[in-house]
Coordinates of C-alpha atoms in Angstrom, one line a residue:
X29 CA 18.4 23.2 -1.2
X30 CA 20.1 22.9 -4.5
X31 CA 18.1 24.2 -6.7
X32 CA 16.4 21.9 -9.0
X33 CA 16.7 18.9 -6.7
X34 CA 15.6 16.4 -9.5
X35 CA 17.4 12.8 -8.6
X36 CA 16.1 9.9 -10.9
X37 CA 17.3 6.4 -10.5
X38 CA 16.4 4.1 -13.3
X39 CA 19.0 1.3 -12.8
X40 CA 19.7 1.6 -16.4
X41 CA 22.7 0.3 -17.2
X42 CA 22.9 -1.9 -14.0
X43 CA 23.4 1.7 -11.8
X44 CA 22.4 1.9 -8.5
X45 CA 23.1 5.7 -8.7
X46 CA 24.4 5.8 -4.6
X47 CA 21.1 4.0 -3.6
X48 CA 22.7 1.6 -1.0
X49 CA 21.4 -2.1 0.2
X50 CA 20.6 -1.3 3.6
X51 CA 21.5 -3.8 6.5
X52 CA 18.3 -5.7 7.8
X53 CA 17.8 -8.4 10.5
X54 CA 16.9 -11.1 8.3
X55 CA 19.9 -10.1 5.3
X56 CA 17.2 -8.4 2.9
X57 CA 19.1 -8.9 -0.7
X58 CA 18.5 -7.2 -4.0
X59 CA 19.7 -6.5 -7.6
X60 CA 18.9 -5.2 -10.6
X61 CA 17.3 -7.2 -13.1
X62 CA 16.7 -6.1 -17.0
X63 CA 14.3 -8.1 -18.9
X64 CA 11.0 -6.5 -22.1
X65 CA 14.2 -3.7 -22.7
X66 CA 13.6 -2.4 -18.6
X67 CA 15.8 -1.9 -15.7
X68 CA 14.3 -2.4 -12.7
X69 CA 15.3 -4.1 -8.9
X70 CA 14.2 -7.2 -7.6
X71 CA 14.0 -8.3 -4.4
X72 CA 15.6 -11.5 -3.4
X73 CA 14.9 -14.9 -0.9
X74 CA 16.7 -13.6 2.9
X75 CA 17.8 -15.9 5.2
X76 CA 13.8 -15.6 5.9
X77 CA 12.4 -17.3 2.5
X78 CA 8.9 -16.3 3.5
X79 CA 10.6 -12.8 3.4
X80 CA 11.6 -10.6 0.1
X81 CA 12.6 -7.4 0.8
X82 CA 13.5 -4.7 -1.1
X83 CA 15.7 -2.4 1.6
X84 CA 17.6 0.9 0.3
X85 CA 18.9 4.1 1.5
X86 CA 20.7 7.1 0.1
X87 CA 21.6 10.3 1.9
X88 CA 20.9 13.9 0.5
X89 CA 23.2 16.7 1.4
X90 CA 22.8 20.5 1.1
X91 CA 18.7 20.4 2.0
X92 CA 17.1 22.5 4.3
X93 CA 14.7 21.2 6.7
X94 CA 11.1 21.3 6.1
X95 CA 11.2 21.8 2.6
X96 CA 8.6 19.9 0.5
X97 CA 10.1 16.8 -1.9
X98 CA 8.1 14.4 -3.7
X99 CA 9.5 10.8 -3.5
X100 CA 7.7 8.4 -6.1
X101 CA 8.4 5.1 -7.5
X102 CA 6.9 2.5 -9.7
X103 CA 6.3 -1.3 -8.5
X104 CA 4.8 -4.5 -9.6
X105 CA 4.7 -8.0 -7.0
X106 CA 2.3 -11.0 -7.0
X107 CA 1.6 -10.7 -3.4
X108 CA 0.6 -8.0 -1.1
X109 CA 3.4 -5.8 -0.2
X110 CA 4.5 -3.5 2.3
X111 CA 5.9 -0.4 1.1
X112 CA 7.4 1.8 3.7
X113 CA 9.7 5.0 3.1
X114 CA 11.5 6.7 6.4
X115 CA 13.4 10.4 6.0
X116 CA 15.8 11.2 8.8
X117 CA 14.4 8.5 11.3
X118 CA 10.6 9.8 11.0
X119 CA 8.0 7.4 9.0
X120 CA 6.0 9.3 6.4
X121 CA 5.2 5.8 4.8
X122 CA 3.5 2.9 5.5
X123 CA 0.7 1.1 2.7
X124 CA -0.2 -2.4 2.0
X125 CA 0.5 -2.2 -1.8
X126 CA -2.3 -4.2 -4.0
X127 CA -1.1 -6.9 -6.2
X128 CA -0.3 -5.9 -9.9
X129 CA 1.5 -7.5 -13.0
X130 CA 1.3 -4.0 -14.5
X131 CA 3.7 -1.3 -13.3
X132 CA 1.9 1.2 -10.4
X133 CA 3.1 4.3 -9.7
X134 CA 3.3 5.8 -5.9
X135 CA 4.0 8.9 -5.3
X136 CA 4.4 10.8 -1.5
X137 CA 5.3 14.7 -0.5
X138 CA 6.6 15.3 2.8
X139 CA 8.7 18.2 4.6
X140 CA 12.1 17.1 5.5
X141 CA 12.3 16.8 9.1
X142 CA 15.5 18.0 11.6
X143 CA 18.2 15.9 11.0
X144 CA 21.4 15.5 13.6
X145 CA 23.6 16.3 11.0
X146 CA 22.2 20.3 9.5
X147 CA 21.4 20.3 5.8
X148 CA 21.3 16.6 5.4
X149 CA 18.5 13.8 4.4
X150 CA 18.3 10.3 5.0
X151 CA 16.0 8.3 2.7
X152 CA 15.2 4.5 4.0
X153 CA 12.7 2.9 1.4
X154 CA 11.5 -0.9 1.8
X155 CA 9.0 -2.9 0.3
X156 CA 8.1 -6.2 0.2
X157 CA 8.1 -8.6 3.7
X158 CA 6.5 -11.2 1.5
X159 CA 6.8 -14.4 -0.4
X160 CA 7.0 -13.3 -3.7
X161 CA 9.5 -11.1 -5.2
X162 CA 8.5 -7.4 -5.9
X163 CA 10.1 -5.1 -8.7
X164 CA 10.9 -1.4 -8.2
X165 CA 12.0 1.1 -10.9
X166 CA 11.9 4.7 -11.7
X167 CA 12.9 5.9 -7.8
X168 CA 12.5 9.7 -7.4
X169 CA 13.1 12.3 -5.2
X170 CA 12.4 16.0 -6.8
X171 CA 12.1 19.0 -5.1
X172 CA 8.3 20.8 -5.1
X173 CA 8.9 24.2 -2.9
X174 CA 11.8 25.1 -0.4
X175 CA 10.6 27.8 2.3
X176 CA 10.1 30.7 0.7
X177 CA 7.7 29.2 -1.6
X178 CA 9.6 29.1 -4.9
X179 CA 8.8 26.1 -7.2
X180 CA 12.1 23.9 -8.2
X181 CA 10.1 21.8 -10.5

C-alpha cells in the first residue's frame, strides 16, 4: 500500500479528483454544486424523478488486499436516504441515512477484499434512491493499518 494512503475529495474548485459518475439503470446524474462558500455534489432528477441518486466510483491501485481503510463522507438530504458503499464487488455498506439540514458525517473501516486485478481497489459509493436531492462532500479514503500492523495515519 502506498504509504500514507490519504485521498481527500472536496470538489473544491469544481474537481471531481478521478471520482467517476457511474453508469446506473435509471441514468443516475450528478454535479457539483457551491453555494454558503462550500463545495459539495448533488444529486440530480434520473429518467426516474422519484429517484436521486448520487452514483460514483474511483479505482485504487498499488493496495494490498486485506489491509484496513477508512472511507468517510459527509451528507445532508430532506428525505430518507440510502447510502451504500461496495469495494471490489463486496458490500460493506448499506444504512438508511436519517434526514438532516445540517452536514453528518459517516465514516466505515473495512479490509480490502481480493480483487481480479492484484493490488487494485474498486470503490462504488451511492446514496440517495429518493425524491429529494442529497448533498455529499468531504469523500475520504485513508489508510488505518496495512498487514504488518504499522499505522499510515
Amino acid at each position: 500500500m502506498k504509504a500514507g494512503l490519504d485521498d481527500l475529495t472536496t470538489f473544491e474548485n469544481y474537481d471531481w479528483n478521478h471520482w467517476a459518475i457511474g453508469v446506473g439503470g435509471n441514468g443516475h446524474q450528478s454535479k457539483i454544486s457551491y453555494s454558503s462558500d462550500k463545495y459539495y455534489l448533488e444529486s440530480l432528477p434520473s429518467s426516474n424523478p422519484d429517484n436521486k441518486t448520487i452514483w460514483i466510483s474511483k479505482s485504487f491501485q498499488d493496495v494490498e488486499a486485506g489491509n484496513l481503510l477508512e472511507f468517510s463522507f459527509e451528507y445532508r438530504t430532506s428525505g430518507n436516504a440510502k447510502l451504500h458503499l461496495l469495494q471490489n464487488n463486496k458490500q460493506e455498506l448499506f444504512e438508511i441515512a436519517a434526514p438532516s439540514e445540517l452536514w453528518q458525517k459517516k465514516s466505515l473501516a473495512f479490509n480490502i477484499a481480493e480483487a481480479p486485478t492484484p493490488r487494485s481497489l474498486m470503490l462504488l459509493f451511492l446514496a440517495g434512491f429518493i425524491p429529494q436531492p442529497i448533498y455529499v462532500r468531504n469523500v475520504r479514503l485513508r489508510a488505518i493499518r496495512n498487514l504488518t500492523g504499522i499505522s499510515h495515519s
